[in-house]
Amino acid sequence: MDAPQAPAADPAGAPGRDAPRPSRRAVIGWAGAGVALGAAGAGTVAAAARGGDAPAPAASAGTVPFHGEHQAGIATPVQDRLHFAAFDVTTDDRAALVAMLQRWTRAAAAMTAGREVGGGAVDGLAEAPPDDTGEALGLPASRLTLTVGFGPTLFEKDGKDRFGIRARRPEALVDLPHFPGDSLDPARSGGDLCVQACADDPQVAVHAIRNLARIGMGTVSVRWSQLGFGKTSSTTPEAQTPRNLMGFKDGTHNVAGTDAKALADHVWAAPGDGPAWMDGGSYLVARRIRMHIETWDRSSLKEQEDVFGRTKGEGAPYGRRREHDAPDLSAMPADSHVRLAHPDSNGGLMILRRGYSFTDGTDGLGRLDAGLFFLAYQRDTRRAFVPLQRRLAAHDALNEYIQHVGSAHFACPPGVRKPGEWWGQALLG
Amino acid sequence: MPARRLTAVSVLALAAMCTAVAGCAEKKASSSSDDAVAVDAGDSACKVSRTSFPAGPVDLAVHNTGSKVTEVYVYGPGDRIVAERENIGPGTRAVVTAQLAAGTYEIACKPGMKGDGIRQKVTVTGAAGAAAQADPRLASAVAAYRAYVQQQADLSVPAVRAFADAVKAGDVAKAKALYAPSRVGWERTEPVAESFGDIDPKTDLREDGLEPGQQWTGWHRLEKALWKDGKAGAEEKALADRLVADVQDWRARVGKADITATSMANGAKELLDEVATGKVTGEEDRYSHTDLYDVNGNVEGAQKAYELLKPVAAAKDPQLAATLDREFATLRSLLAGYRQGDGYRSYDKVTQQERKQFSDAVNALAEPLSRLASAVAR
């Protein structure tokens, strides 16, 4: 299709490998509506077995289309699992970066369709390592989405314009300011590129990042990565709002993935906002927020509810009965999280939250190394996350129980519209 | 150093043995003199009565018609020693038996028992065989690599002996200085040494690789004594002698290693794997922190194998060859930055960030290197 210059040494790059291969999906799992179904307690999974050799329907249930005006994985109903990776580009060679992005795009299109990377996991030459690492064989696509973003350091690093794109850096892609209380670990922050892999099966998400990292070796190296489970926000208002590790429903009032107007107003960069290559894209802020789980657990129920400004059981705002009742902000403590974060306290600004809980085992002191991996998409970070976080960092009662330990900012370009196009083409093409 | 891992080299060796065994089983167990190939081994000639015979066991009836003690070798592709007989005195006779799969071989007489010998090409026909070595460029690459491997083993013996002598003299400082240099030849060609299975566990095992009841011998045992305990006692002195003996054993046997173009390519990748798993982390030389000497040896050995295969690799996959050239150069120059005097910076002085840089450079090379075998084999 594109890029005949892709070296044959590259798993996804050999000729003839772009041809659709049989789907690895032998069984269709849960439909895309699974989030709602599962939440409603209609837990029966209608698994329709198909013949292993039957061709996969183009956009069957369980598959999120890769191509489109916007990248999938933003307005897409939030999947259950996350593997997020930030990469450093290790070369100054723009052509090598472009070739890798082309290979990534082909591999991403294959994996999100439930197909194997390149020449597959088991059908290649016996003398060569398989192109695909194989752990997703037999698994459905699991609504896998892969979303790419470009960090500030891709445009300029240590004063160097490595790829000749310094002038194309969007003004909205700011270096995030220091917020009070930040305790950022450089090894868990930043990155020239990122890929967000979301899927309903963790193995599918991990497989995707692993294969992209492998394809990228020699061009990029993984700077840090984060696994997430238990989505903490929902972009499907009809579904039950998930709980975070503090036990509270979070992200009740989120941008709905089906609300075109809200998406246009708050999420997608529009023509005239910044450089044209970002039209239809979105800005992503990722924050690793560690929770002081043990101290939280020994705080009283009233303290916990005061911190959020909602009830723990129903999730109703103070002074209201149901979760989705319009909140009366004046009924909440002035420093409560919901009151401070609510659009009405922030001139109507909204961000699309898509975060996940994480637990990376325990730290050396026996404390759960856990928290929220916060992911937020917005049209312009300067007018969304930055003012919001300034406010929260200064006043939020929740700060006693959390600490921001990792931070990154990425410009996620618009979608790859059709086969042959590639991630970042409008920026680097 | 992985002790019990079945390397690609040894897997190939097993496969080759199976072929030979199968060929053997097909043929009646005849070694009657009627079937024997007569070899007239003179001082200046090596006459063979037949130059083509069927696959299976072949008896070479050698008659030394010259005035010097001679030896007779059967070489497979790439100068692999298939069979040999040394010390055949003037006027005496000897029978050399070889299991031969289909392919081309050379029978060599070595009057005076030195040099490459006087060679006769022979063809073995019949059962499935060595078609993979049909490309003469690959055969010569294998032959050159075999010579390299032998040379590295030859050079290692005096280096190990010098190290052992220092240990035996109780000269800890000198022994420490000679430790890393004594490992260079081994590190350059480790996958071939490992293919024998029994040598590596005696010479290069780390303490955590020991099985219950297994005695710990070799370089790392002495490394721990020298650096951690700061002494060389009676036990260490005995182990130093044993290391010399084991390295001599390696040297004596390395010529018989089953080396193919594929095993060379995979061996190069395995050398980088060694770096990626055990050395980037500082586990290999955990007491001496001389890991970078070993890394340099691994990379040099991998590059040697690659350079020999490059004429074929570059013809079949020029892009791969260009990538490998670039990544070898990158890693070599990265390593050069850590040179200190005659050696390398102590690995405990290499920061986590620098280790990450190494790791990235190793991955950048090893990933395309993992495609070299299929590039030369197909």
mmCIF file with all atom_site columns, N, CA and C in Angstrom, chain A residues 284-344:
data_model
loop_
_atom_site.group_PDB
_atom_site.id
_atom_site.type_symbol
_atom_site.label_atom_id
_atom_site.label_alt_id
_atom_site.label_comp_id
_atom_site.label_asym_id
_atom_site.label_entity_id
_atom_site.label_seq_id
_atom_site.pdbx_PDB_ins_code
_atom_site.Cartn_x
_atom_site.Cartn_y
_atom_site.Cartn_z
_atom_site.occupancy
_atom_site.B_iso_or_equiv
_atom_site.pdbx_formal_charge
_atom_site.auth_seq_id
_atom_site.auth_comp_id
_atom_site.auth_asym_id
_atom_site.auth_atom_id
_atom_site.pdbx_PDB_model_num
ATOM 1   N N  . LEU A 1 284 ? -4.211  15.464 24.736 1.00 0.00 ? 284 LEU A N  1
ATOM 2   C CA . LEU A 1 284 ? -4.325  14.484 25.810 1.00 0.00 ? 284 LEU A CA 1
ATOM 3   C C  . LEU A 1 284 ? -3.392  14.845 26.966 1.00 0.00 ? 284 LEU A C  1
ATOM 4   N N  . VAL A 1 285 ? -3.957  14.899 28.156 1.00 0.00 ? 285 VAL A N  1
ATOM 5   C CA . VAL A 1 285 ? -3.132  15.019 29.355 1.00 0.00 ? 285 VAL A CA 1
ATOM 6   C C  . VAL A 1 285 ? -3.219  13.690 30.106 1.00 0.00 ? 285 VAL A C  1
ATOM 7   N N  . ALA A 1 286 ? -2.063  13.126 30.424 1.00 0.00 ? 286 ALA A N  1
ATOM 8   C CA . ALA A 1 286 ? -2.008  11.888 31.203 1.00 0.00 ? 286 ALA A CA 1
ATOM 9   C C  . ALA A 1 286 ? -1.336  12.204 32.531 1.00 0.00 ? 286 ALA A C  1
ATOM 10  N N  . ARG A 1 287 ? -1.938  11.810 33.612 1.00 0.00 ? 287 ARG A N  1
ATOM 11  C CA . ARG A 1 287 ? -1.360  12.052 34.944 1.00 0.00 ? 287 ARG A CA 1
ATOM 12  C C  . ARG A 1 287 ? -1.439  10.758 35.746 1.00 0.00 ? 287 ARG A C  1
ATOM 13  N N  . ARG A 1 288 ? -0.303  10.363 36.290 1.00 0.00 ? 288 ARG A N  1
ATOM 14  C CA . ARG A 1 288 ? -0.331  9.212  37.196 1.00 0.00 ? 288 ARG A CA 1
ATOM 15  C C  . ARG A 1 288 ? -0.570  9.771  38.593 1.00 0.00 ? 288 ARG A C  1
ATOM 16  N N  . ILE A 1 289 ? -1.738  9.475  39.134 1.00 0.00 ? 289 ILE A N  1
ATOM 17  C CA . ILE A 1 289 ? -2.132  10.040 40.424 1.00 0.00 ? 289 ILE A CA 1
ATOM 18  C C  . ILE A 1 289 ? -2.140  8.927  41.461 1.00 0.00 ? 289 ILE A C  1
ATOM 19  N N  . ARG A 1 290 ? -1.153  8.956  42.311 1.00 0.00 ? 290 ARG A N  1
ATOM 20  C CA . ARG A 1 290 ? -1.049  7.957  43.369 1.00 0.00 ? 290 ARG A CA 1
ATOM 21  C C  . ARG A 1 290 ? -2.043  8.292  44.473 1.00 0.00 ? 290 ARG A C  1
ATOM 22  N N  . MET A 1 291 ? -2.743  7.277  44.951 1.00 0.00 ? 291 MET A N  1
ATOM 23  C CA . MET A 1 291 ? -3.661  7.490  46.072 1.00 0.00 ? 291 MET A CA 1
ATOM 24  C C  . MET A 1 291 ? -3.014  6.973  47.356 1.00 0.00 ? 291 MET A C  1
ATOM 25  N N  . HIS A 1 292 ? -3.162  7.748  48.398 1.00 0.00 ? 292 HIS A N  1
ATOM 26  C CA . HIS A 1 292 ? -2.691  7.263  49.702 1.00 0.00 ? 292 HIS A CA 1
ATOM 27  C C  . HIS A 1 292 ? -3.801  6.385  50.274 1.00 0.00 ? 292 HIS A C  1
ATOM 28  N N  . ILE A 1 293 ? -3.833  5.180  49.754 1.00 0.00 ? 293 ILE A N  1
ATOM 29  C CA . ILE A 1 293 ? -4.933  4.262  50.004 1.00 0.00 ? 293 ILE A CA 1
ATOM 30  C C  . ILE A 1 293 ? -5.157  4.024  51.502 1.00 0.00 ? 293 ILE A C  1
ATOM 31  N N  . GLU A 1 294 ? -4.059  3.776  52.223 1.00 0.00 ? 294 GLU A N  1
ATOM 32  C CA . GLU A 1 294 ? -4.185  3.363  53.621 1.00 0.00 ? 294 GLU A CA 1
ATOM 33  C C  . GLU A 1 294 ? -4.780  4.482  54.491 1.00 0.00 ? 294 GLU A C  1
ATOM 34  N N  . THR A 1 295 ? -4.344  5.716  54.262 1.00 0.00 ? 295 THR A N  1
ATOM 35  C CA . THR A 1 295 ? -4.898  6.798  55.084 1.00 0.00 ? 295 THR A CA 1
ATOM 36  C C  . THR A 1 295 ? -6.331  7.101  54.672 1.00 0.00 ? 295 THR A C  1
ATOM 37  N N  . TRP A 1 296 ? -6.602  6.967  53.390 1.00 0.00 ? 296 TRP A N  1
ATOM 38  C CA . TRP A 1 296 ? -7.983  7.153  52.927 1.00 0.00 ? 296 TRP A CA 1
ATOM 39  C C  . TRP A 1 296 ? -8.914  6.156  53.610 1.00 0.00 ? 296 TRP A C  1
ATOM 40  N N  . ASP A 1 297 ? -8.449  4.905  53.687 1.00 0.00 ? 297 ASP A N  1
ATOM 41  C CA . ASP A 1 297 ? -9.309  3.847  54.220 1.00 0.00 ? 297 ASP A CA 1
ATOM 42  C C  . ASP A 1 297 ? -9.637  4.075  55.693 1.00 0.00 ? 297 ASP A C  1
ATOM 43  N N  . ARG A 1 298 ? -8.802  4.793  56.423 1.00 0.00 ? 298 ARG A N  1
ATOM 44  C CA . ARG A 1 298 ? -9.118  5.007  57.822 1.00 0.00 ? 298 ARG A CA 1
ATOM 45  C C  . ARG A 1 298 ? -9.720  6.396  58.075 1.00 0.00 ? 298 ARG A C  1
ATOM 46  N N  . SER A 1 299 ? -10.124 7.045  57.024 1.00 0.00 ? 299 SER A N  1
ATOM 47  C CA . SER A 1 299 ? -10.859 8.298  57.228 1.00 0.00 ? 299 SER A CA 1
ATOM 48  C C  . SER A 1 299 ? -12.354 7.965  57.306 1.00 0.00 ? 299 SER A C  1
ATOM 49  N N  . SER A 1 300 ? -13.072 8.786  58.042 1.00 0.00 ? 300 SER A N  1
ATOM 50  C CA . SER A 1 300 ? -14.479 8.481  58.299 1.00 0.00 ? 300 SER A CA 1
ATOM 51  C C  . SER A 1 300 ? -15.310 8.600  57.024 1.00 0.00 ? 300 SER A C  1
ATOM 52  N N  . LEU A 1 301 ? -16.445 7.963  57.025 1.00 0.00 ? 301 LEU A N  1
ATOM 53  C CA . LEU A 1 301 ? -17.330 8.032  55.854 1.00 0.00 ? 301 LEU A CA 1
ATOM 54  C C  . LEU A 1 301 ? -17.689 9.485  55.562 1.00 0.00 ? 301 LEU A C  1
ATOM 55  N N  . LYS A 1 302 ? -17.961 10.247 56.646 1.00 0.00 ? 302 LYS A N  1
ATOM 56  C CA . LYS A 1 302 ? -18.351 11.645 56.441 1.00 0.00 ? 302 LYS A CA 1
ATOM 57  C C  . LYS A 1 302 ? -17.213 12.434 55.795 1.00 0.00 ? 302 LYS A C  1
ATOM 58  N N  . GLU A 1 303 ? -16.011 12.199 56.306 1.00 0.00 ? 303 GLU A N  1
ATOM 59  C CA . GLU A 1 303 ? -14.841 12.865 55.717 1.00 0.00 ? 303 GLU A CA 1
ATOM 60  C C  . GLU A 1 303 ? -14.724 12.501 54.232 1.00 0.00 ? 303 GLU A C  1
ATOM 61  N N  . GLN A 1 304 ? -14.872 11.213 53.932 1.00 0.00 ? 304 GLN A N  1
ATOM 62  C CA . GLN A 1 304 ? -14.759 10.765 52.548 1.00 0.00 ? 304 GLN A CA 1
ATOM 63  C C  . GLN A 1 304 ? -15.809 11.446 51.668 1.00 0.00 ? 304 GLN A C  1
ATOM 64  N N  . GLU A 1 305 ? -17.048 11.485 52.180 1.00 0.00 ? 305 GLU A N  1
ATOM 65  C CA . GLU A 1 305 ? -18.124 12.075 51.369 1.00 0.00 ? 305 GLU A CA 1
ATOM 66  C C  . GLU A 1 305 ? -17.938 13.584 51.237 1.00 0.00 ? 305 GLU A C  1
ATOM 67  N N  . ASP A 1 306 ? -17.429 14.210 52.287 1.00 0.00 ? 306 ASP A N  1
ATOM 68  C CA . ASP A 1 306 ? -17.152 15.655 52.228 1.00 0.00 ? 306 ASP A CA 1
ATOM 69  C C  . ASP A 1 306 ? -16.073 15.966 51.184 1.00 0.00 ? 306 ASP A C  1
ATOM 70  N N  . VAL A 1 307 ? -15.104 15.090 51.120 1.00 0.00 ? 307 VAL A N  1
ATOM 71  C CA . VAL A 1 307 ? -14.012 15.319 50.170 1.00 0.00 ? 307 VAL A CA 1
ATOM 72  C C  . VAL A 1 307 ? -14.547 15.348 48.743 1.00 0.00 ? 307 VAL A C  1
ATOM 73  N N  . PHE A 1 308 ? -15.457 14.429 48.443 1.00 0.00 ? 308 PHE A N  1
ATOM 74  C CA . PHE A 1 308 ? -15.985 14.391 47.079 1.00 0.00 ? 308 PHE A CA 1
ATOM 75  C C  . PHE A 1 308 ? -17.178 15.322 46.889 1.00 0.00 ? 308 PHE A C  1
ATOM 76  N N  . GLY A 1 309 ? -17.976 15.476 47.950 1.00 0.00 ? 309 GLY A N  1
ATOM 77  C CA . GLY A 1 309 ? -19.190 16.257 47.793 1.00 0.00 ? 309 GLY A CA 1
ATOM 78  C C  . GLY A 1 309 ? -20.338 15.428 47.260 1.00 0.00 ? 309 GLY A C  1
ATOM 79  N N  . ARG A 1 310 ? -20.185 14.124 47.348 1.00 0.00 ? 310 ARG A N  1
ATOM 80  C CA . ARG A 1 310 ? -21.287 13.232 46.988 1.00 0.00 ? 310 ARG A CA 1
ATOM 81  C C  . ARG A 1 310 ? -21.360 12.081 47.993 1.00 0.00 ? 310 ARG A C  1
ATOM 82  N N  . THR A 1 311 ? -22.509 11.388 47.919 1.00 0.00 ? 311 THR A N  1
ATOM 83  C CA . THR A 1 311 ? -22.632 10.219 48.775 1.00 0.00 ? 311 THR A CA 1
ATOM 84  C C  . THR A 1 311 ? -21.838 9.076  48.170 1.00 0.00 ? 311 THR A C  1
ATOM 85  N N  . LYS A 1 312 ? -21.363 8.198  49.052 1.00 0.00 ? 312 LYS A N  1
ATOM 86  C CA . LYS A 1 312 ? -20.524 7.113  48.553 1.00 0.00 ? 312 LYS A CA 1
ATOM 87  C C  . LYS A 1 312 ? -21.369 6.032  47.889 1.00 0.00 ? 312 LYS A C  1
ATOM 88  N N  . GLY A 1 313 ? -22.552 5.764  48.443 1.00 0.00 ? 313 GLY A N  1
ATOM 89  C CA . GLY A 1 313 ? -23.365 4.680  47.897 1.00 0.00 ? 313 GLY A CA 1
ATOM 90  C C  . GLY A 1 313 ? -23.959 5.014  46.548 1.00 0.00 ? 313 GLY A C  1
ATOM 91  N N  . GLU A 1 314 ? -24.841 5.958  46.521 1.00 0.00 ? 314 GLU A N  1
ATOM 92  C CA . GLU A 1 314 ? -25.557 6.296  45.296 1.00 0.00 ? 314 GLU A CA 1
ATOM 93  C C  . GLU A 1 314 ? -24.700 7.177  44.378 1.00 0.00 ? 314 GLU A C  1
ATOM 94  N N  . GLY A 1 315 ? -23.860 7.982  44.986 1.00 0.00 ? 315 GLY A N  1
ATOM 95  C CA . GLY A 1 315 ? -23.104 8.937  44.180 1.00 0.00 ? 315 GLY A CA 1
ATOM 96  C C  . GLY A 1 315 ? -23.874 10.219 43.964 1.00 0.00 ? 315 GLY A C  1
ATOM 97  N N  . ALA A 1 316 ? -24.941 10.415 44.750 1.00 0.00 ? 316 ALA A N  1
ATOM 98  C CA . ALA A 1 316 ? -25.756 11.624 44.587 1.00 0.00 ? 316 ALA A CA 1
ATOM 99  C C  . ALA A 1 316 ? -25.005 12.835 45.105 1.00 0.00 ? 316 ALA A C  1
ATOM 100 N N  . PRO A 1 317 ? -25.101 13.959 44.372 1.00 0.00 ? 317 PRO A N  1
ATOM 101 C CA . PRO A 1 317 ? -24.492 15.186 44.886 1.00 0.00 ? 317 PRO A CA 1
ATOM 102 C C  . PRO A 1 317 ? -25.163 15.559 46.207 1.00 0.00 ? 317 PRO A C  1
ATOM 103 N N  . TYR A 1 318 ? -24.403 16.228 47.086 1.00 0.00 ? 318 TYR A N  1
ATOM 104 C CA . TYR A 1 318 ? -24.979 16.657 48.356 1.00 0.00 ? 318 TYR A CA 1
ATOM 105 C C  . TYR A 1 318 ? -26.271 17.425 48.085 1.00 0.00 ? 318 TYR A C  1
ATOM 106 N N  . GLY A 1 319 ? -27.324 17.113 48.856 1.00 0.00 ? 319 GLY A N  1
ATOM 107 C CA . GLY A 1 319 ? -28.599 17.805 48.712 1.00 0.00 ? 319 GLY A CA 1
ATOM 108 C C  . GLY A 1 319 ? -29.477 17.227 47.611 1.00 0.00 ? 319 GLY A C  1
ATOM 109 N N  . ARG A 1 320 ? -29.032 16.184 46.938 1.00 0.00 ? 320 ARG A N  1
ATOM 110 C CA . ARG A 1 320 ? -29.826 15.552 45.880 1.00 0.00 ? 320 ARG A CA 1
ATOM 111 C C  . ARG A 1 320 ? -29.975 14.072 46.203 1.00 0.00 ? 320 ARG A C  1
ATOM 112 N N  . ARG A 1 321 ? -30.844 13.401 45.431 1.00 0.00 ? 321 ARG A N  1
ATOM 113 C CA . ARG A 1 321 ? -31.119 12.001 45.746 1.00 0.00 ? 321 ARG A CA 1
ATOM 114 C C  . ARG A 1 321 ? -30.409 11.030 44.804 1.00 0.00 ? 321 ARG A C  1
ATOM 115 N N  . ARG A 1 322 ? -30.341 11.372 43.532 1.00 0.00 ? 322 ARG A N  1
ATOM 116 C CA . ARG A 1 322 ? -29.810 10.428 42.551 1.00 0.00 ? 322 ARG A CA 1
ATOM 117 C C  . ARG A 1 322 ? -28.497 10.932 41.964 1.00 0.00 ? 322 ARG A C  1
ATOM 118 N N  . GLU A 1 323 ? -27.708 9.992  41.476 1.00 0.00 ? 323 GLU A N  1
ATOM 119 C CA . GLU A 1 323 ? -26.390 10.335 40.956 1.00 0.00 ? 323 GLU A CA 1
ATOM 120 C C  . GLU A 1 323 ? -26.443 11.427 39.894 1.00 0.00 ? 323 GLU A C  1
ATOM 121 N N  . HIS A 1 324 ? -27.387 11.273 38.972 1.00 0.00 ? 324 HIS A N  1
ATOM 122 C CA . HIS A 1 324 ? -27.389 12.182 37.818 1.00 0.00 ? 324 HIS A CA 1
ATOM 123 C C  . HIS A 1 324 ? -28.244 13.424 38.045 1.00 0.00 ? 324 HIS A C  1
ATOM 124 N N  . ASP A 1 325 ? -28.793 13.578 39.260 1.00 0.00 ? 325 ASP A N  1
ATOM 125 C CA . ASP A 1 325 ? -29.503 14.826 39.558 1.00 0.00 ? 325 ASP A CA 1
ATOM 126 C C  . ASP A 1 325 ? -28.541 16.006 39.413 1.00 0.00 ? 325 ASP A C  1
ATOM 127 N N  . ALA A 1 326 ? -29.081 17.114 38.914 1.00 0.00 ? 326 ALA A N  1
ATOM 128 C CA . ALA A 1 326 ? -28.232 18.303 38.766 1.00 0.00 ? 326 ALA A CA 1
ATOM 129 C C  . ALA A 1 326 ? -27.740 18.728 40.141 1.00 0.00 ? 326 ALA A C  1
ATOM 130 N N  . PRO A 1 327 ? -26.442 18.888 40.316 1.00 0.00 ? 327 PRO A N  1
ATOM 131 C CA . PRO A 1 327 ? -25.926 19.186 41.647 1.00 0.00 ? 327 PRO A CA 1
ATOM 132 C C  . PRO A 1 327 ? -26.229 20.614 42.083 1.00 0.00 ? 327 PRO A C  1
ATOM 133 N N  . ASP A 1 328 ? -26.377 20.766 43.364 1.00 0.00 ? 328 ASP A N  1
ATOM 134 C CA . ASP A 1 328 ? -26.463 22.103 43.951 1.00 0.00 ? 328 ASP A CA 1
ATOM 135 C C  . ASP A 1 328 ? -25.109 22.362 44.583 1.00 0.00 ? 328 ASP A C  1
ATOM 136 N N  . LEU A 1 329 ? -24.271 23.040 43.843 1.00 0.00 ? 329 LEU A N  1
ATOM 137 C CA . LEU A 1 329 ? -22.881 23.163 44.269 1.00 0.00 ? 329 LEU A CA 1
ATOM 138 C C  . LEU A 1 329 ? -22.762 23.846 45.629 1.00 0.00 ? 329 LEU A C  1
ATOM 139 N N  . SER A 1 330 ? -23.716 24.754 45.915 1.00 0.00 ? 330 SER A N  1
ATOM 140 C CA . SER A 1 330 ? -23.612 25.484 47.173 1.00 0.00 ? 330 SER A CA 1
ATOM 141 C C  . SER A 1 330 ? -23.860 24.577 48.373 1.00 0.00 ? 330 SER A C  1
ATOM 142 N N  . ALA A 1 331 ? -24.455 23.393 48.109 1.00 0.00 ? 331 ALA A N  1
ATOM 143 C CA . ALA A 1 331 ? -24.700 22.458 49.208 1.00 0.00 ? 331 ALA A CA 1
ATOM 144 C C  . ALA A 1 331 ? -23.451 21.664 49.565 1.00 0.00 ? 331 ALA A C  1
ATOM 145 N N  . MET A 1 332 ? -22.437 21.733 48.717 1.00 0.00 ? 332 MET A N  1
ATOM 146 C CA . MET A 1 332 ? -21.218 20.956 48.940 1.00 0.00 ? 332 MET A CA 1
ATOM 147 C C  . MET A 1 332 ? -20.194 21.813 49.681 1.00 0.00 ? 332 MET A C  1
ATOM 148 N N  . PRO A 1 333 ? -19.293 21.149 50.434 1.00 0.00 ? 333 PRO A N  1
ATOM 149 C CA . PRO A 1 333 ? -18.196 21.906 51.033 1.00 0.00 ? 333 PRO A CA 1
ATOM 150 C C  . PRO A 1 333 ? -17.416 22.649 49.947 1.00 0.00 ? 333 PRO A C  1
ATOM 151 N N  . ALA A 1 334 ? -16.925 23.820 50.293 1.00 0.00 ? 334 ALA A N  1
ATOM 152 C CA . ALA A 1 334 ? -16.277 24.673 49.286 1.00 0.00 ? 334 ALA A CA 1
ATOM 153 C C  . ALA A 1 334 ? -15.048 24.010 48.668 1.00 0.00 ? 334 ALA A C  1
ATOM 154 N N  . ASP A 1 335 ? -14.401 23.135 49.449 1.00 0.00 ? 335 ASP A N  1
ATOM 155 C CA . ASP A 1 335 ? -13.184 22.504 48.922 1.00 0.00 ? 335 ASP A CA 1
ATOM 156 C C  . ASP A 1 335 ? -13.452 21.078 48.426 1.00 0.00 ? 335 ASP A C  1
ATOM 157 N N  . SER A 1 336 ? -14.719 20.743 48.202 1.00 0.00 ? 336 SER A N  1
ATOM 158 C CA . SER A 1 336 ? -14.993 19.371 47.749 1.00 0.00 ? 336 SER A CA 1
ATOM 159 C C  . SER A 1 336 ? -14.625 19.226 46.274 1.00 0.00 ? 336 SER A C  1
ATOM 160 N N  . HIS A 1 337 ? -14.250 18.013 45.940 1.00 0.00 ? 337 HIS A N  1
ATOM 161 C CA . HIS A 1 337 ? -13.718 17.731 44.613 1.00 0.00 ? 337 HIS A CA 1
ATOM 162 C C  . HIS A 1 337 ? -14.741 18.025 43.531 1.00 0.00 ? 337 HIS A C  1
ATOM 163 N N  . VAL A 1 338 ? -15.948 17.539 43.704 1.00 0.00 ? 338 VAL A N  1
ATOM 164 C CA . VAL A 1 338 ? -16.954 17.707 42.657 1.00 0.00 ? 338 VAL A CA 1
ATOM 165 C C  . VAL A 1 338 ? -17.290 19.183 42.467 1.00 0.00 ? 338 VAL A C  1
ATOM 166 N N  . ARG A 1 339 ? -17.398 19.894 43.562 1.00 0.00 ? 339 ARG A N  1
ATOM 167 C CA . ARG A 1 339 ? -17.731 21.322 43.435 1.00 0.00 ? 339 ARG A CA 1
ATOM 168 C C  . ARG A 1 339 ? -16.640 22.079 42.672 1.00 0.00 ? 339 ARG A C  1
ATOM 169 N N  . LEU A 1 340 ? -15.404 21.795 43.009 1.00 0.00 ? 340 LEU A N  1
ATOM 170 C CA . LEU A 1 340 ? -14.293 22.519 42.362 1.00 0.00 ? 340 LEU A CA 1
ATOM 171 C C  . LEU A 1 340 ? -14.139 22.129 40.897 1.00 0.00 ? 340 LEU A C  1
ATOM 172 N N  . ALA A 1 341 ? -14.423 20.849 40.600 1.00 0.00 ? 341 ALA A N  1
ATOM 173 C CA . ALA A 1 341 ? -14.169 20.364 39.242 1.00 0.00 ? 341 ALA A CA 1
ATOM 174 C C  . ALA A 1 341 ? -15.353 20.564 38.322 1.00 0.00 ? 341 ALA A C  1
ATOM 175 N N  . HIS A 1 342 ? -16.505 20.899 38.880 1.00 0.00 ? 342 HIS A N  1
ATOM 176 C CA . HIS A 1 342 ? -17.721 20.952 38.065 1.00 0.00 ? 342 HIS A CA 1
ATOM 177 C C  . HIS A 1 342 ? -17.655 22.072 37.030 1.00 0.00 ? 342 HIS A C  1
ATOM 178 N N  . PRO A 1 343 ? -18.189 21.829 35.845 1.00 0.00 ? 343 PRO A N  1
ATOM 179 C CA . PRO A 1 343 ? -18.163 22.863 34.799 1.00 0.00 ? 343 PRO A CA 1
ATOM 180 C C  . PRO A 1 343 ? -18.754 24.192 35.281 1.00 0.00 ? 343 PRO A C  1
ATOM 181 N N  . ASP A 1 344 ? -19.769 24.119 36.134 1.00 0.00 ? 344 ASP A N  1
ATOM 182 C CA . ASP A 1 344 ? -20.390 25.366 36.577 1.00 0.00 ? 344 ASP A CA 1
ATOM 183 C C  . ASP A 1 344 ? -19.444 26.216 37.431 1.00 0.00 ? 344 ASP A C  1
#
